[in-house]
CSV table of C-alpha atoms and ligand atoms in Angstrom, one decimal:
chain,number,residue,atom,x,y,z
A,24,MET,CA,3.8,23.3,24.8
A,25,ARG,CA,6.4,21.9,22.4
A,26,PHE,CA,5.6,18.9,20.3
A,27,PRO,CA,8.2,16.2,19.5
A,28,SER,CA,10.3,17.1,16.6
A,29,ASN,CA,9.0,14.1,14.5
A,30,PHE,CA,5.3,15.0,15.3
A,31,LEU,CA,3.2,14.5,12.2
A,32,TRP,CA,1.0,17.6,11.5
A,33,GLY,CA,-1.5,16.7,8.8
A,34,ALA,CA,-5.0,16.6,7.4
A,35,SER,CA,-7.2,13.8,6.1
A,36,LEU,CA,-9.2,13.1,3.0
A,37,SER,CA,-11.2,10.1,1.8
A,38,SER,CA,-11.5,9.1,-1.8
A,39,TYR,CA,-15.2,8.9,-2.3
A,40,GLN,CA,-15.9,12.2,-0.4
A,41,CYS,CA,-13.6,14.3,-2.6
A,42,GLU,CA,-12.5,12.5,-5.8
A,43,GLY,CA,-15.7,12.6,-7.7
A,44,ALA,CA,-17.2,10.3,-10.3
A,45,ASN,CA,-16.8,7.0,-8.4
A,46,LEU,CA,-19.3,5.4,-10.7
A,47,ASN,CA,-18.8,1.8,-9.5
A,48,SER,CA,-19.2,2.4,-5.8
A,49,ASP,CA,-22.2,1.3,-3.8
A,50,TRP,CA,-22.6,4.8,-2.5
A,51,TYR,CA,-23.1,6.2,-6.0
A,52,PHE,CA,-26.2,4.0,-6.4
A,53,TRP,CA,-27.4,4.5,-2.9
A,54,GLU,CA,-27.6,8.3,-3.4
A,55,LYS,CA,-29.7,7.9,-6.5
A,56,GLU,CA,-31.9,5.2,-5.0
A,57,LYS,CA,-32.6,7.2,-1.9
A,58,GLY,CA,-33.0,10.6,-3.6
A,59,LEU,CA,-30.1,12.0,-1.6
A,60,GLU,CA,-27.9,14.9,-2.7
A,61,LEU,CA,-25.5,13.3,-5.3
A,62,CYS,CA,-21.8,13.2,-4.8
A,63,GLY,CA,-21.2,13.7,-8.5
A,64,LEU,CA,-17.9,15.3,-9.2
A,65,ALA,CA,-17.4,16.4,-5.5
A,66,CYS,CA,-14.2,18.4,-5.4
A,67,ASP,CA,-12.9,16.7,-8.5
A,68,HIS,CA,-9.8,15.9,-6.4
A,69,TYR,CA,-9.2,13.0,-8.8
A,70,HIS,CA,-7.9,15.6,-11.3
A,71,HIS,CA,-6.8,18.2,-8.8
A,72,TYR,CA,-4.7,16.1,-6.3
A,73,ASP,CA,-1.4,17.7,-7.2
A,74,GLN,CA,-2.8,21.2,-6.7
A,75,ASP,CA,-4.5,20.1,-3.4
A,76,PHE,CA,-1.3,18.7,-2.1
A,77,ARG,CA,0.5,21.9,-2.9
A,78,LEU,CA,-2.2,23.7,-0.8
A,79,ALA,CA,-1.6,21.2,2.1
A,80,ARG,CA,2.1,22.0,1.9
A,81,SER,CA,1.4,25.7,1.9
A,82,LEU,CA,0.0,25.1,5.4
A,83,ASN,CA,3.2,23.5,6.6
A,84,LEU,CA,1.7,20.1,6.9
A,85,LYS,CA,4.1,17.2,7.0
A,86,ALA,CA,1.6,14.4,6.3
A,87,LEU,CA,-1.6,13.7,4.5
A,88,ARG,CA,-4.1,10.9,5.1
A,89,ILE,CA,-5.7,9.8,1.9
A,90,SER,CA,-7.7,6.7,0.9
A,91,ILE,CA,-7.8,4.4,-2.1
A,92,GLU,CA,-11.1,3.8,-3.8
A,93,TRP,CA,-11.5,0.0,-4.0
A,94,SER,CA,-14.2,0.3,-6.7
A,95,ARG,CA,-11.7,2.1,-9.0
A,96,ILE,CA,-9.0,-0.6,-8.5
A,97,CYS,CA,-11.6,-3.4,-8.8
A,98,PRO,CA,-14.6,-2.1,-10.8
A,99,TYR,CA,-15.8,-5.7,-11.6
A,100,PRO,CA,-15.2,-9.0,-9.8
A,101,GLU,CA,-11.6,-10.2,-10.4
A,102,VAL,CA,-10.9,-7.2,-12.6
A,103,PHE,CA,-8.0,-5.1,-11.5
A,104,SER,CA,-7.5,-1.8,-13.3
A,105,GLN,CA,-3.8,-1.1,-14.0
A,106,LYS,CA,-4.8,2.4,-15.0
A,107,GLU,CA,-6.2,3.1,-11.5
A,108,LEU,CA,-3.3,1.5,-9.7
A,109,GLN,CA,-1.1,3.7,-11.8
A,110,HIS,CA,-3.3,6.7,-10.8
A,111,TYR,CA,-2.8,6.1,-7.1
A,112,SER,CA,0.9,5.5,-7.7
A,113,SER,CA,1.1,9.0,-9.2
A,114,VAL,CA,-0.9,10.3,-6.2
A,115,ILE,CA,1.7,9.0,-3.9
A,116,ASP,CA,4.5,10.4,-6.0
A,117,SER,CA,2.8,13.8,-5.9
A,118,LEU,CA,2.6,13.6,-2.1
A,119,LEU,CA,6.2,12.8,-1.8
A,120,ARG,CA,7.2,15.6,-4.2
A,121,HIS,CA,5.4,18.0,-1.9
A,122,ASN,CA,7.2,16.5,1.1
A,123,LEU,CA,4.0,15.1,2.6
A,124,LYS,CA,4.2,11.7,4.2
A,125,PRO,CA,1.4,9.5,2.9
A,126,VAL,CA,-0.8,7.7,5.4
A,127,VAL,CA,-3.1,5.5,3.3
A,128,THR,CA,-6.5,4.0,4.1
A,129,LEU,CA,-7.7,1.0,2.2
A,130,HIS,CA,-11.4,1.0,3.1
A,131,HIS,CA,-13.2,4.2,4.0
A,132,PHE,CA,-16.9,3.2,4.0
A,133,THR,CA,-17.4,2.5,0.3
A,134,ASN,CA,-17.5,-0.8,-1.5
A,135,PRO,CA,-17.6,-1.7,-5.2
A,136,LEU,CA,-21.2,-2.2,-6.2
A,137,TRP,CA,-20.6,-5.8,-7.3
A,138,PHE,CA,-19.2,-6.6,-3.8
A,139,SER,CA,-22.4,-5.2,-2.1
A,140,ASP,CA,-24.5,-7.1,-4.6
A,141,ARG,CA,-22.9,-10.3,-3.4
A,142,GLU,CA,-23.9,-9.5,0.2
A,143,GLY,CA,-20.8,-7.5,0.9
A,144,TRP,CA,-19.5,-7.8,4.4
A,145,LEU,CA,-22.3,-10.0,5.5
A,146,CYS,CA,-20.7,-12.9,3.7
A,147,SER,CA,-17.4,-14.3,5.0
A,148,LYS,CA,-16.4,-15.7,1.6
A,149,ASN,CA,-16.2,-12.1,0.4
A,150,ILE,CA,-13.2,-11.4,2.7
A,151,ASP,CA,-10.9,-12.9,0.1
A,152,SER,CA,-12.0,-10.3,-2.5
A,153,PHE,CA,-11.0,-7.5,-0.2
A,154,LEU,CA,-7.7,-9.2,0.6
A,155,GLU,CA,-6.9,-9.5,-3.1
A,156,TYR,CA,-7.5,-5.8,-3.5
A,157,LEU,CA,-5.4,-5.1,-0.4
A,158,ARG,CA,-2.5,-7.2,-1.7
A,159,LYS,CA,-2.4,-5.6,-5.2
A,160,THR,CA,-2.6,-2.1,-3.8
A,161,VAL,CA,0.0,-2.6,-1.0
A,162,GLU,CA,2.4,-4.3,-3.4
A,163,THR,CA,2.1,-1.4,-5.9
A,164,LEU,CA,2.7,1.3,-3.3
A,165,LYS,CA,4.9,-0.5,-0.7
A,166,ASP,CA,8.2,1.2,-1.8
A,167,ARG,CA,6.7,4.6,-1.0
A,168,VAL,CA,4.2,4.1,1.8
A,169,ASP,CA,5.0,2.8,5.3
A,170,THR,CA,1.8,3.6,7.2
A,171,TRP,CA,-1.5,1.8,6.4
A,172,ILE,CA,-5.0,2.2,7.9
A,173,ILE,CA,-6.9,-0.9,6.8
A,174,PHE,CA,-10.4,0.2,7.8
A,175,ASN,CA,-11.9,3.5,8.7
A,176,GLU,CA,-14.4,3.3,11.6
A,177,PRO,CA,-15.7,-0.3,11.3
A,178,LEU,CA,-18.2,0.4,14.1
A,179,VAL,CA,-19.7,3.5,12.4
A,180,TYR,CA,-19.9,1.5,9.2
A,181,ALA,CA,-21.8,-1.4,10.8
A,182,TYR,CA,-24.0,1.0,12.8
A,183,GLN,CA,-25.1,3.2,10.0
A,184,GLY,CA,-25.3,0.5,7.4
A,185,PHE,CA,-26.9,-2.3,9.5
A,186,ILE,CA,-28.5,-0.7,12.5
A,187,THR,CA,-29.9,2.7,11.7
A,188,GLY,CA,-30.0,1.8,8.0
A,189,SER,CA,-29.2,5.3,6.9
A,190,TRP,CA,-26.2,4.2,4.9
A,191,PRO,CA,-25.9,1.4,2.3
A,192,PRO,CA,-27.1,-1.3,2.3
A,193,GLY,CA,-29.8,0.2,4.5
A,194,GLU,CA,-30.3,-2.9,6.8
A,195,ARG,CA,-31.8,-2.7,10.3
A,196,SER,CA,-30.7,-5.8,12.1
A,197,PHE,CA,-28.5,-6.3,15.1
A,198,PRO,CA,-27.5,-9.9,14.2
A,199,LYS,CA,-26.4,-8.6,10.8
A,200,ALA,CA,-24.4,-5.8,12.2
A,201,LYS,CA,-22.7,-8.3,14.5
A,202,LYS,CA,-21.8,-10.5,11.5
A,203,VAL,CA,-20.5,-7.6,9.4
A,204,LEU,CA,-18.3,-6.5,12.3
A,205,ALA,CA,-17.0,-10.0,12.8
A,206,ASN,CA,-16.1,-10.3,9.1
A,207,ILE,CA,-14.5,-6.9,9.0
A,208,LEU,CA,-12.4,-7.7,12.0
A,209,GLU,CA,-11.3,-11.0,10.4
A,210,ALA,CA,-10.5,-9.1,7.2
A,211,TYR,CA,-8.5,-6.7,9.3
A,212,CYS,CA,-6.5,-9.4,11.1
A,213,ARG,CA,-5.7,-11.3,7.9
A,214,GLY,CA,-4.9,-8.0,6.1
A,215,TYR,CA,-2.5,-7.0,8.9
A,216,GLU,CA,-0.6,-10.3,8.4
A,217,GLU,CA,-0.6,-9.9,4.6
A,218,ILE,CA,0.9,-6.5,4.8
A,219,LYS,CA,3.6,-7.7,7.3
A,220,GLN,CA,4.4,-10.5,4.9
A,221,ILE,CA,4.6,-8.2,1.9
A,222,TYR,CA,7.0,-5.8,3.7
A,223,GLY,CA,9.2,-8.6,5.1
A,224,ARG,CA,12.0,-6.9,6.9
A,225,GLN,CA,11.1,-3.5,5.7
A,226,PRO,CA,9.4,-1.5,8.5
A,227,VAL,CA,5.7,-0.8,8.2
A,228,SER,CA,3.0,0.4,10.6
A,229,VAL,CA,-0.6,-0.9,10.4
A,230,SER,CA,-3.7,0.1,12.2
A,231,LEU,CA,-7.3,1.1,11.8
A,232,ALA,CA,-9.0,4.5,12.3
A,233,LYS,CA,-11.2,4.0,15.3
A,234,HIS,CA,-14.0,6.5,16.1
A,235,LEU,CA,-14.3,7.0,19.8
A,236,ARG,CA,-17.0,9.1,21.4
A,237,VAL,CA,-17.7,10.2,24.9
A,238,PHE,CA,-21.1,8.9,25.9
A,239,GLU,CA,-23.1,10.6,28.6
A,240,ALA,CA,-26.5,9.8,30.2
A,241,VAL,CA,-29.3,12.3,29.8
A,242,PRO,CA,-30.0,13.6,33.3
A,243,GLY,CA,-33.4,13.6,34.9
A,244,LEU,CA,-35.9,10.8,35.8
A,245,GLY,CA,-34.5,8.3,33.3
A,246,PHE,CA,-30.9,8.8,34.5
A,247,PRO,CA,-30.4,5.3,36.0
A,248,LEU,CA,-31.6,3.5,32.8
A,249,ASN,CA,-29.8,6.0,30.6
A,250,SER,CA,-26.6,5.2,32.4
A,251,ILE,CA,-26.9,1.5,31.7
A,252,ALA,CA,-27.3,2.3,28.0
A,253,VAL,CA,-24.2,4.5,28.2
A,254,GLY,CA,-22.2,1.6,29.7
A,255,LEU,CA,-23.3,-0.7,26.9
A,256,ARG,CA,-22.7,1.8,24.2
A,257,ASP,CA,-19.3,2.6,25.5
A,258,ARG,CA,-18.3,-1.0,25.7
A,259,ILE,CA,-19.6,-2.1,22.3
A,260,PHE,CA,-19.0,1.0,20.2
A,261,ASN,CA,-15.8,2.3,21.8
A,262,TRP,CA,-13.8,-0.5,23.3
A,263,GLN,CA,-14.7,-4.1,22.2
A,264,ALA,CA,-13.0,-4.1,18.8
A,265,LEU,CA,-9.9,-2.3,20.1
A,266,ASP,CA,-9.6,-4.8,23.0
A,267,TYR,CA,-10.0,-7.7,20.5
A,268,LEU,CA,-7.3,-6.4,18.2
A,269,ALA,CA,-4.9,-5.3,20.9
A,270,LYS,CA,-5.1,-8.7,22.5
A,271,ARG,CA,-4.2,-10.4,19.2
A,272,LYS,CA,-1.3,-7.9,18.8
A,273,LYS,CA,-2.7,-6.6,15.5
A,274,LEU,CA,-2.2,-2.9,16.1
A,275,ASP,CA,1.1,-1.1,15.6
A,276,PHE,CA,-0.4,2.1,16.8
A,277,ILE,CA,-4.0,3.3,17.4
A,278,GLY,CA,-5.6,5.6,14.8
A,279,LEU,CA,-8.1,7.7,16.7
A,280,ASN,CA,-11.0,9.7,15.1
A,281,TYR,CA,-12.5,12.0,17.7
A,282,TYR,CA,-15.2,14.5,17.2
A,283,CYS,CA,-17.7,15.0,20.0
A,284,ARG,CA,-19.8,13.9,23.0
A,285,GLU,CA,-23.1,12.1,22.6
A,286,TYR,CA,-25.9,12.2,25.1
A,287,VAL,CA,-27.7,8.8,25.4
A,288,GLN,CA,-31.1,7.8,26.6
A,289,ALA,CA,-32.4,4.3,27.2
A,290,GLY,CA,-34.2,2.6,24.3
A,291,GLY,CA,-33.5,-0.1,21.8
A,292,LEU,CA,-30.8,-2.6,22.4
A,293,PHE,CA,-28.1,-0.2,23.7
A,294,GLY,CA,-29.8,3.1,24.0
A,295,CYS,CA,-30.2,5.9,21.5
A,296,GLU,CA,-28.8,9.3,20.7
A,297,SER,CA,-30.6,12.2,22.3
A,298,ASN,CA,-30.4,15.9,21.3
A,299,TYR,CA,-30.2,16.9,24.9
A,300,GLN,CA,-28.5,20.3,25.3
A,301,PRO,CA,-26.3,20.7,28.3
A,302,LYS,CA,-26.2,24.2,29.9
A,303,ALA,CA,-22.5,24.6,29.1
A,304,GLY,CA,-21.0,24.0,25.7
A,305,ARG,CA,-21.9,24.3,22.2
A,306,LYS,CA,-23.3,22.3,19.3
A,307,ASN,CA,-21.7,22.5,15.9
A,308,HIS,CA,-23.4,23.0,12.5
A,309,LEU,CA,-24.4,19.3,12.5
A,310,GLY,CA,-25.7,19.4,16.1
A,311,TRP,CA,-22.7,17.6,17.5
A,312,ASP,CA,-21.9,18.4,21.1
A,313,ILE,CA,-18.4,19.9,21.2
A,314,TYR,CA,-16.4,18.5,24.1
A,315,PRO,CA,-12.7,19.0,24.1
A,316,GLN,CA,-12.3,17.6,27.6
A,317,GLY,CA,-13.5,14.3,26.2
A,318,PHE,CA,-10.6,14.3,23.8
A,319,LEU,CA,-8.2,14.4,26.7
A,320,ASP,CA,-10.1,11.8,28.7
A,321,ILE,CA,-10.1,9.4,25.7
A,322,LEU,CA,-6.5,9.9,25.0
A,323,VAL,CA,-5.6,9.2,28.6
A,324,GLU,CA,-7.8,6.1,28.6
A,325,LEU,CA,-6.1,4.9,25.4
A,326,GLY,CA,-2.8,4.9,27.3
A,327,LYS,CA,-3.8,1.5,28.6
A,328,TYR,CA,-2.9,-0.1,25.3
A,329,LYS,CA,0.7,1.1,25.6
A,330,LEU,CA,0.8,1.9,21.9
A,331,PRO,CA,1.4,5.2,20.1
A,332,VAL,CA,-1.7,7.0,19.1
A,333,MET,CA,-2.2,8.9,15.9
A,334,ILE,CA,-5.1,11.3,15.6
A,335,THR,CA,-6.3,10.2,12.2
A,336,GLU,CA,-9.4,12.6,12.3
A,337,ASN,CA,-10.5,15.5,14.4
A,338,GLY,CA,-12.5,18.5,13.1
A,339,THR,CA,-15.8,20.2,12.9
A,340,ALA,CA,-18.3,21.7,10.5
A,341,GLU,CA,-19.2,25.3,11.3
A,342,THR,CA,-20.6,28.4,9.7
A,343,GLU,CA,-18.3,30.9,11.4
A,344,ASP,CA,-14.5,30.9,11.4
A,345,ARG,CA,-14.2,31.7,15.1
A,346,PHE,CA,-15.8,28.3,15.9
A,347,TYR,CA,-13.3,26.4,13.8
A,348,GLN,CA,-10.5,28.4,15.6
A,349,GLU,CA,-12.0,27.6,19.0
A,350,TYR,CA,-12.4,23.9,18.2
A,351,LEU,CA,-8.9,23.6,16.8
A,352,LEU,CA,-7.2,25.3,19.7
A,353,SER,CA,-9.2,23.6,22.5
A,354,HIS,CA,-8.6,20.2,21.0
A,355,LEU,CA,-4.9,20.8,20.5
A,356,LYS,CA,-4.8,21.9,24.1
A,357,SER,CA,-6.3,18.6,25.2
A,358,LEU,CA,-3.8,16.8,23.0
A,359,ALA,CA,-0.9,18.7,24.6
A,360,GLN,CA,-2.3,17.9,28.1
A,361,ALA,CA,-2.5,14.2,27.2
A,362,GLN,CA,1.1,14.3,26.0
A,363,ALA,CA,2.1,16.0,29.3
A,364,LYS,CA,0.4,13.1,31.1
A,365,GLY,CA,2.7,10.7,29.1
A,366,VAL,CA,0.4,9.6,26.3
A,367,ASP,CA,2.5,9.0,23.2
A,368,VAL,CA,0.7,10.9,20.4
A,369,ALA,CA,2.5,10.5,17.0
A,370,GLY,CA,0.5,12.9,14.9
A,371,TYR,CA,-2.6,15.0,14.4
A,372,PHE,CA,-4.7,15.0,11.2
A,373,TRP,CA,-7.4,17.6,10.8
A,374,TRP,CA,-10.6,16.4,9.1
A,375,SER,CA,-10.5,17.6,6.4
A,376,LEU,CA,-8.1,19.3,4.1
A,377,LEU,CA,-11.0,20.3,1.8
A,378,ASP,CA,-14.8,20.7,2.2
A,379,ASN,CA,-16.3,17.5,0.8
A,380,PHE,CA,-19.2,15.2,0.5
A,381,GLU,CA,-20.5,14.4,4.0
A,382,TRP,CA,-22.3,11.1,3.1
A,383,ASP,CA,-26.1,11.3,3.7
A,384,LYS,CA,-25.7,15.0,4.8
A,385,GLY,CA,-24.4,16.0,1.3
A,386,PHE,CA,-22.3,19.1,0.7
A,387,LYS,CA,-23.7,21.4,3.3
A,388,PRO,CA,-21.4,20.6,6.2
A,389,ARG,CA,-18.1,22.3,5.8
A,390,PHE,CA,-15.1,20.6,7.5
A,391,GLY,CA,-12.3,22.0,5.3
A,392,LEU,CA,-9.2,23.9,6.0
A,393,PHE,CA,-10.0,25.0,2.5
A,394,GLU,CA,-13.5,26.0,1.5
A,395,VAL,CA,-14.6,24.6,-1.9
A,396,ASP,CA,-16.8,26.5,-4.2
A,397,TYR,CA,-18.4,23.5,-5.9
A,398,LYS,CA,-19.5,25.5,-8.9
A,399,THR,CA,-16.0,26.7,-9.9
A,400,LEU,CA,-14.1,24.1,-7.9
A,401,THR,CA,-12.0,27.0,-6.5
A,402,ARG,CA,-10.3,26.3,-3.1
A,403,ILE,CA,-10.2,29.2,-0.7
A,404,SER,CA,-8.2,29.0,2.5
A,405,ARG,CA,-10.3,29.6,5.7
A,406,PRO,CA,-8.7,32.0,8.2
A,407,PHE,CA,-8.4,29.3,10.9
A,408,ALA,CA,-6.2,27.3,8.4
A,409,GLN,CA,-3.6,30.1,8.9
A,410,THR,CA,-3.7,29.5,12.7
A,411,TYR,CA,-3.2,25.8,12.0
A,412,ALA,CA,-0.3,26.6,9.6
A,413,LYS,CA,1.5,28.7,12.2
A,414,ILE,CA,1.2,25.9,14.9
A,415,CYS,CA,2.4,23.3,12.4
A,416,GLN,CA,5.4,25.5,11.6
A,417,ALA,CA,6.3,26.4,15.2
A,418,ASN,CA,5.6,22.9,16.3
A,419,ARG,CA,4.3,24.5,19.5
A,420,LEU,CA,1.1,25.6,21.1
A,421,GLU,CA,0.9,28.7,23.2
A,422,LEU,CA,-1.3,27.6,26.1
B,8,FCB,C1,-16.0,10.5,10.2
B,8,FCB,C2,-15.7,9.9,8.9
B,8,FCB,C3,-15.4,10.9,7.8
B,8,FCB,C4,-16.2,12.1,7.9
B,8,FCB,C5,-16.2,12.7,9.3
B,8,FCB,C6,-17.0,14.0,9.4
B,8,FCB,O1,-16.7,9.7,11.0
B,8,FCB,O2,-14.6,9.0,9.0
B,8,FCB,O3,-15.5,10.2,6.6
B,8,FCB,O4,-17.5,11.8,7.4
B,8,FCB,O5,-16.7,11.7,10.2
């Protein structure tokens, strides 16, 4: 299976998870408060970005998705750090020097602490602060960046931070989650217009990275009720926000983060996750149910929006190389099959270029094309990365 000649082969990173020392971020305080593993210096990507981009290029990647740390640009209310804007400007220059197209995310889960202290995304007045950061950043980088992801996974953010309470600010309230989501969607729509205005006639593509998951009802006695929960979860978690944004014509493409299938059982407002183990299939190191068929199904379903799709994240955490290989190849096969069915897929970004800080799970889960030795900060290429490098170079998948 040949991929289009302009297909973007890439990998993803997010600032907080790999940069290290993001001392003004809400996560930095959350880890301490909750006694979690501390992110600390992480991969110290903040000082190693040039070397990391060289590694990405050594795998024949054509693009890299990175994110900007809002709490660096804006460490205190109304304070914009020229030094940090300059830092990200140098990061973009480095990507371009390595022939990597930058795809840039503005919000990847973390907020400046001062923003959270003022009720963060719960308060609609705070949207202006985010837009100010967006404007400054986009204006600084606009001559070298033409693809923006305003938010990473708003539903995951609202779910973890405001329903399960396992991420900051640790709330457990459905009405609050709803409010947060509404404010984020408003910030997205206004941000979309701002970016279009800043670029004027210059072309620019804007989207979000939307996590989509295959939900399936746990079989057995509870099946009928479990199926209702699946319907609700699928509607609310997967499609509602996308429908909303597509209807308002605020998506230039769809950024898709796809990882796994989730078994659901009835309970709570829209069901809950179950650790049911189907006979076929396999769970990864984090217990996620690996389901490449779901990737194909979701891609085909996304076809309804008639927009190009960019796979902004796909990947797995494993303890053996053969499982990474298997995951990569089976998911690329699904991608190729979706393309053969007419779905317009513009690119594929493996999560992640490097092992990094996996939020409340700490450093144990290993998602990287490159393994990171956190003591020495050495990066070591995993064998499956070579498989990926060959596919990127050949621009072809042997099915
Ligand atoms: C996604 C997140 C990313 C990383 C991967 C494993 O949901 O966007 O930051 O945590 O999961």
